[in-house]
PDB file of C-alpha atoms and ligand atoms in Angstrom:
ATOM      1  CA  MET A   1     338.202 113.817 146.742  1.00 89.00           C
ATOM      2  CA  SER A   2     336.801 110.344 147.482  1.00 97.00           C
ATOM      3  CA  LEU A   3     337.286 108.785 150.885  1.00 98.00           C
ATOM      4  CA  VAL A   4     337.962 105.059 151.363  1.00 98.00           C
ATOM      5  CA  TYR A   5     338.120 103.165 154.646  1.00 98.00           C
ATOM      6  CA  ILE A   6     340.691 100.359 154.818  1.00 99.00           C
ATOM      7  CA  LEU A   7     339.788  98.066 157.721  1.00 99.00           C
ATOM      8  CA  ASN A   8     341.857  95.252 159.189  1.00 98.00           C
ATOM      9  CA  GLY A   9     340.724  92.565 161.595  1.00 98.00           C
ATOM     10  CA  PRO A  10     342.311  90.599 164.416  1.00 98.00           C
ATOM     11  CA  ASN A  11     346.005  89.738 164.623  1.00 98.00           C
ATOM     12  CA  LEU A  12     346.894  91.911 161.621  1.00 98.00           C
ATOM     13  CA  ASN A  13     348.607  94.316 164.054  1.00 98.00           C
ATOM     14  CA  LEU A  14     351.280  91.591 164.202  1.00 96.00           C
ATOM     15  CA  LEU A  15     351.812  91.563 160.432  1.00 98.00           C
ATOM     16  CA  GLY A  16     355.490  91.079 159.600  1.00 96.00           C
ATOM     17  CA  ARG A  17     356.078  89.085 162.796  1.00 96.00           C
ATOM     18  CA  ARG A  18     353.069  86.765 162.569  1.00 94.00           C
ATOM     19  CA  GLN A  19     353.659  83.536 160.610  1.00 95.00           C
ATOM     20  CA  PRO A  20     355.788  85.350 157.997  1.00 96.00           C
ATOM     21  CA  GLU A  21     355.945  82.171 155.893  1.00 95.00           C
ATOM     22  CA  ILE A  22     352.221  82.755 155.280  1.00 96.00           C
ATOM     23  CA  TYR A  23     351.780  86.523 155.589  1.00 96.00           C
ATOM     24  CA  GLY A  24     355.227  87.863 154.657  1.00 94.00           C
ATOM     25  CA  TYR A  25     357.499  90.384 156.333  1.00 97.00           C
ATOM     26  CA  ASP A  26     355.734  93.672 155.538  1.00 97.00           C
ATOM     27  CA  THR A  27     354.282  95.328 158.613  1.00 98.00           C
ATOM     28  CA  LEU A  28     350.818  96.877 158.720  1.00 98.00           C
ATOM     29  CA  ALA A  29     352.526 100.286 158.793  1.00 98.00           C
ATOM     30  CA  ASP A  30     354.257  99.357 155.501  1.00 98.00           C
ATOM     31  CA  VAL A  31     350.892  98.357 154.048  1.00 98.00           C
ATOM     32  CA  GLU A  32     349.312 101.614 155.199  1.00 98.00           C
ATOM     33  CA  GLU A  33     352.068 103.656 153.557  1.00 98.00           C
ATOM     34  CA  GLU A  34     351.721 101.771 150.254  1.00 98.00           C
ATOM     35  CA  CYS A  35     347.935 102.171 150.322  1.00 98.00           C
ATOM     36  CA  ARG A  36     348.241 105.889 151.090  1.00 98.00           C
ATOM     37  CA  ASN A  37     350.632 106.368 148.149  1.00 98.00           C
ATOM     38  CA  ALA A  38     348.441 104.375 145.745  1.00 98.00           C
ATOM     39  CA  ALA A  39     345.288 106.167 146.924  1.00 98.00           C
ATOM     40  CA  GLY A  40     346.921 109.565 146.410  1.00 97.00           C
ATOM     41  CA  LEU A  41     347.796 108.641 142.823  1.00 96.00           C
ATOM     42  CA  HIS A  42     344.133 107.796 142.216  1.00 95.00           C
ATOM     43  CA  GLY A  43     342.672 110.880 143.871  1.00 94.00           C
ATOM     44  CA  MET A  44     341.486 109.161 147.041  1.00 98.00           C
ATOM     45  CA  ASP A  45     342.010 109.821 150.709  1.00 98.00           C
ATOM     46  CA  ILE A  46     342.043 106.865 153.112  1.00 98.00           C
ATOM     47  CA  ARG A  47     341.293 106.109 156.733  1.00 98.00           C
ATOM     48  CA  PHE A  48     343.356 103.051 157.702  1.00 98.00           C
ATOM     49  CA  HIS A  49     342.361 101.109 160.828  1.00 98.00           C
ATOM     50  CA  GLN A  50     343.045  97.802 162.573  1.00 98.00           C
ATOM     51  CA  SER A  51     341.295  96.247 165.547  1.00 98.00           C
ATOM     52  CA  ASN A  52     341.171  92.937 167.339  1.00 98.00           C
ATOM     53  CA  ALA A  53     337.605  93.731 168.443  1.00 98.00           C
ATOM     54  CA  GLU A  54     334.603  92.910 166.262  1.00 98.00           C
ATOM     55  CA  PHE A  55     332.493  95.793 167.620  1.00 98.00           C
ATOM     56  CA  GLN A  56     335.202  98.291 166.654  1.00 98.00           C
ATOM     57  CA  ILE A  57     335.195  97.129 163.039  1.00 98.00           C
ATOM     58  CA  ILE A  58     331.404  97.383 162.989  1.00 98.00           C
ATOM     59  CA  ASP A  59     331.594 100.929 164.413  1.00 98.00           C
ATOM     60  CA  TRP A  60     334.089 101.913 161.685  1.00 98.00           C
ATOM     61  CA  ILE A  61     331.742 100.532 159.020  1.00 98.00           C
ATOM     62  CA  HIS A  62     328.980 102.680 160.537  1.00 98.00           C
ATOM     63  CA  ALA A  63     331.304 105.699 160.418  1.00 98.00           C
ATOM     64  CA  ALA A  64     332.105 104.903 156.777  1.00 98.00           C
ATOM     65  CA  ARG A  65     328.361 105.101 156.036  1.00 98.00           C
ATOM     66  CA  GLU A  66     328.499 108.781 156.936  1.00 98.00           C
ATOM     67  CA  GLU A  67     331.524 109.859 154.953  1.00 98.00           C
ATOM     68  CA  ALA A  68     333.129 107.213 152.724  1.00 98.00           C
ATOM     69  CA  GLN A  69     332.485 106.058 149.176  1.00 98.00           C
ATOM     70  CA  GLY A  70     334.303 102.741 149.544  1.00 98.00           C
ATOM     71  CA  ILE A  71     335.504 100.153 152.047  1.00 99.00           C
ATOM     72  CA  ILE A  72     338.451  97.800 151.578  1.00 99.00           C
ATOM     73  CA  ILE A  73     338.393  95.194 154.311  1.00 99.00           C
ATOM     74  CA  ASN A  74     340.585  92.331 155.439  1.00 98.00           C
ATOM     75  CA  PRO A  75     338.362  90.972 158.209  1.00 98.00           C
ATOM     76  CA  ALA A  76     341.006  88.313 159.057  1.00 98.00           C
ATOM     77  CA  ALA A  77     339.441  85.503 161.120  1.00 98.00           C
ATOM     78  CA  PHE A  78     336.124  87.412 161.370  1.00 98.00           C
ATOM     79  CA  THR A  79     335.777  86.698 157.628  1.00 98.00           C
ATOM     80  CA  HIS A  80     334.766  83.163 158.459  1.00 98.00           C
ATOM     81  CA  THR A  81     332.608  83.829 161.518  1.00 98.00           C
ATOM     82  CA  SER A  82     331.001  87.245 161.555  1.00 98.00           C
ATOM     83  CA  VAL A  83     327.404  87.656 160.480  1.00 98.00           C
ATOM     84  CA  ALA A  84     327.549  90.986 162.362  1.00 98.00           C
ATOM     85  CA  ILE A  85     330.244  92.379 160.041  1.00 98.00           C
ATOM     86  CA  LEU A  86     328.261  91.154 157.018  1.00 98.00           C
ATOM     87  CA  ASP A  87     325.151  92.873 158.379  1.00 98.00           C
ATOM     88  CA  ALA A  88     327.098  96.109 158.921  1.00 98.00           C
ATOM     89  CA  LEU A  89     328.531  95.988 155.385  1.00 98.00           C
ATOM     90  CA  ASN A  90     325.020  95.438 154.046  1.00 98.00           C
ATOM     91  CA  THR A  91     324.076  98.867 155.462  1.00 98.00           C
ATOM     92  CA  PHE A  92     326.893 100.535 153.482  1.00 98.00           C
ATOM     93  CA  GLU A  93     325.913 101.838 150.064  1.00 98.00           C
ATOM     94  CA  GLY A  94     329.361 102.293 148.489  1.00 98.00           C
ATOM     95  CA  HIS A  95     331.802  99.808 146.998  1.00 98.00           C
ATOM     96  CA  VAL A  96     333.212  97.003 149.156  1.00 98.00           C
ATOM     97  CA  LEU A  97     336.382  95.066 148.318  1.00 98.00           C
ATOM     98  CA  GLU A  98     337.615  92.119 150.387  1.00 99.00           C
ATOM     99  CA  VAL A  99     341.332  91.402 150.712  1.00 98.00           C
ATOM    100  CA  HIS A 100     343.177  88.374 152.049  1.00 98.00           C
ATOM    101  CA  ILE A 101     346.954  88.284 152.085  1.00 98.00           C
ATOM    102  CA  SER A 102     347.066  84.504 151.838  1.00 98.00           C
ATOM    103  CA  ASN A 103     345.157  82.308 149.416  1.00 98.00           C
ATOM    104  CA  VAL A 104     342.460  81.218 151.835  1.00 98.00           C
ATOM    105  CA  HIS A 105     341.238  78.599 149.345  1.00 98.00           C
ATOM    106  CA  LYS A 106     344.550  76.758 149.544  1.00 97.00           C
ATOM    107  CA  ARG A 107     344.323  76.553 153.322  1.00 97.00           C
ATOM    108  CA  GLU A 108     342.114  74.815 155.923  1.00 96.00           C
ATOM    109  CA  SER A 109     338.510  74.243 154.849  1.00 97.00           C
ATOM    110  CA  PHE A 110     337.173  76.564 157.586  1.00 96.00           C
ATOM    111  CA  ARG A 111     338.844  79.429 155.694  1.00 97.00           C
ATOM    112  CA  HIS A 112     337.019  78.632 152.458  1.00 98.00           C
ATOM    113  CA  HIS A 113     333.773  80.281 153.485  1.00 98.00           C
ATOM    114  CA  SER A 114     333.529  84.051 153.808  1.00 98.00           C
ATOM    115  CA  TYR A 115     330.452  85.867 155.117  1.00 98.00           C
ATOM    116  CA  VAL A 116     331.945  89.111 153.799  1.00 98.00           C
ATOM    117  CA  SER A 117     332.090  87.729 150.235  1.00 98.00           C
ATOM    118  CA  MET A 118     328.270  87.732 150.267  1.00 98.00           C
ATOM    119  CA  ARG A 119     328.534  91.550 150.159  1.00 98.00           C
ATOM    120  CA  ALA A 120     331.915  92.264 148.575  1.00 98.00           C
ATOM    121  CA  ASP A 121     331.973  93.559 145.003  1.00 98.00           C
ATOM    122  CA  GLY A 122     335.367  91.919 144.526  1.00 98.00           C
ATOM    123  CA  VAL A 123     337.758  89.651 146.399  1.00 98.00           C
ATOM    124  CA  ILE A 124     341.551  89.478 146.276  1.00 98.00           C
ATOM    125  CA  ALA A 125     343.328  86.545 147.920  1.00 98.00           C
ATOM    126  CA  GLY A 126     346.829  85.166 147.747  1.00 98.00           C
ATOM    127  CA  PHE A 127     348.614  88.224 146.340  1.00 98.00           C
ATOM    128  CA  GLY A 128     350.422  88.920 149.606  1.00 98.00           C
ATOM    129  CA  THR A 129     350.248  92.458 150.927  1.00 98.00           C
ATOM    130  CA  GLN A 130     350.309  93.657 147.292  1.00 98.00           C
ATOM    131  CA  GLY A 131     346.623  92.702 147.309  1.00 98.00           C
ATOM    132  CA  TYR A 132     345.864  95.863 149.292  1.00 98.00           C
ATOM    133  CA  VAL A 133     347.451  98.075 146.638  1.00 98.00           C
ATOM    134  CA  LEU A 134     345.590  96.207 143.894  1.00 98.00           C
ATOM    135  CA  ALA A 135     342.356  96.746 145.811  1.00 98.00           C
ATOM    136  CA  VAL A 136     343.100 100.476 146.150  1.00 98.00           C
ATOM    137  CA  GLU A 137     343.710 100.657 142.389  1.00 98.00           C
ATOM    138  CA  ARG A 138     340.464  98.801 141.703  1.00 98.00           C
ATOM    139  CA  MET A 139     338.614 101.120 144.085  1.00 98.00           C
ATOM    140  CA  GLY A 140     340.014 104.091 142.166  1.00 98.00           C
ATOM    141  CA  LYS A 141     338.578 102.639 138.966  1.00 97.00           C
ATOM    142  CA  LEU A 142     335.184 101.923 140.532  1.00 97.00           C
ATOM    143  CA  LEU A 143     334.938 105.436 141.976  1.00 97.00           C
ATOM    144  CA  ALA A 144     335.988 107.059 138.703  1.00 95.00           C
ATOM    145  CA  ASN A 145     333.076 105.399 136.868  1.00 81.00           C
TER     146      ASN A 145
HETATM  147  C1  DQA B 201     343.583  86.398 156.341  1.00 90.40           C
HETATM  148  C2  DQA B 201     343.120  84.947 156.186  1.00 90.40           C
HETATM  149  C3  DQA B 201     342.270  84.546 157.373  1.00 90.40           C
HETATM  150  O1  DQA B 201     341.813  83.199 157.225  1.00 90.40           O
HETATM  151  C4  DQA B 201     343.078  84.636 158.654  1.00 90.40           C
HETATM  152  O2  DQA B 201     342.262  84.338 159.772  1.00 90.40           O
HETATM  153  C5  DQA B 201     343.750  85.944 158.823  1.00 90.40           C
HETATM  154  C6  DQA B 201     344.289  86.635 157.648  1.00 90.40           C
HETATM  155  C7  DQA B 201     344.568  86.802 155.217  1.00 90.40           C
HETATM  156  O3  DQA B 201     344.784  88.004 155.058  1.00 90.40           O
HETATM  157  O4  DQA B 201     345.115  85.945 154.515  1.00 90.40           O
HETATM  158  O5  DQA B 201     343.930  86.428 159.939  1.00 90.40           O
HETATM  159  O6  DQA B 201     342.455  87.247 156.240  1.00 90.40           O
END
């Protein structure tokens, strides 16, 4: 069975209570459950993590190097700032998919640039939390090929 890491950056622990007009009312626990169900249907196991600390996300990417075939990541604000997360992802040999709940391109210009997109094999933005499930389905397809 394939293993996929699903990593979430800062403030996503507040999902459902944080600016719901932008990010919706689903909690991160809801998202995890939906991802787990979708992954199961596609023969994948997941490790689902969230941290407000950049080093922790980097350490999880390093752990994924040892055991995972794919990473789905919503780096949140680190998307737009973190060369360190890009560097870590560049050491990972599997598939990388980037997810944003909101359509970052419709928002402030500082959200238009993503360091992570320089490594991601695909990007989903603006599909709400459904974007995570779509990314899991896409990962299933990539890993089946
Ligand atoms: C986000 C978009 C980022 O610009 C923002 O900093 C977030 C969440 C999204 O999922 O839409 O925290 O990654």
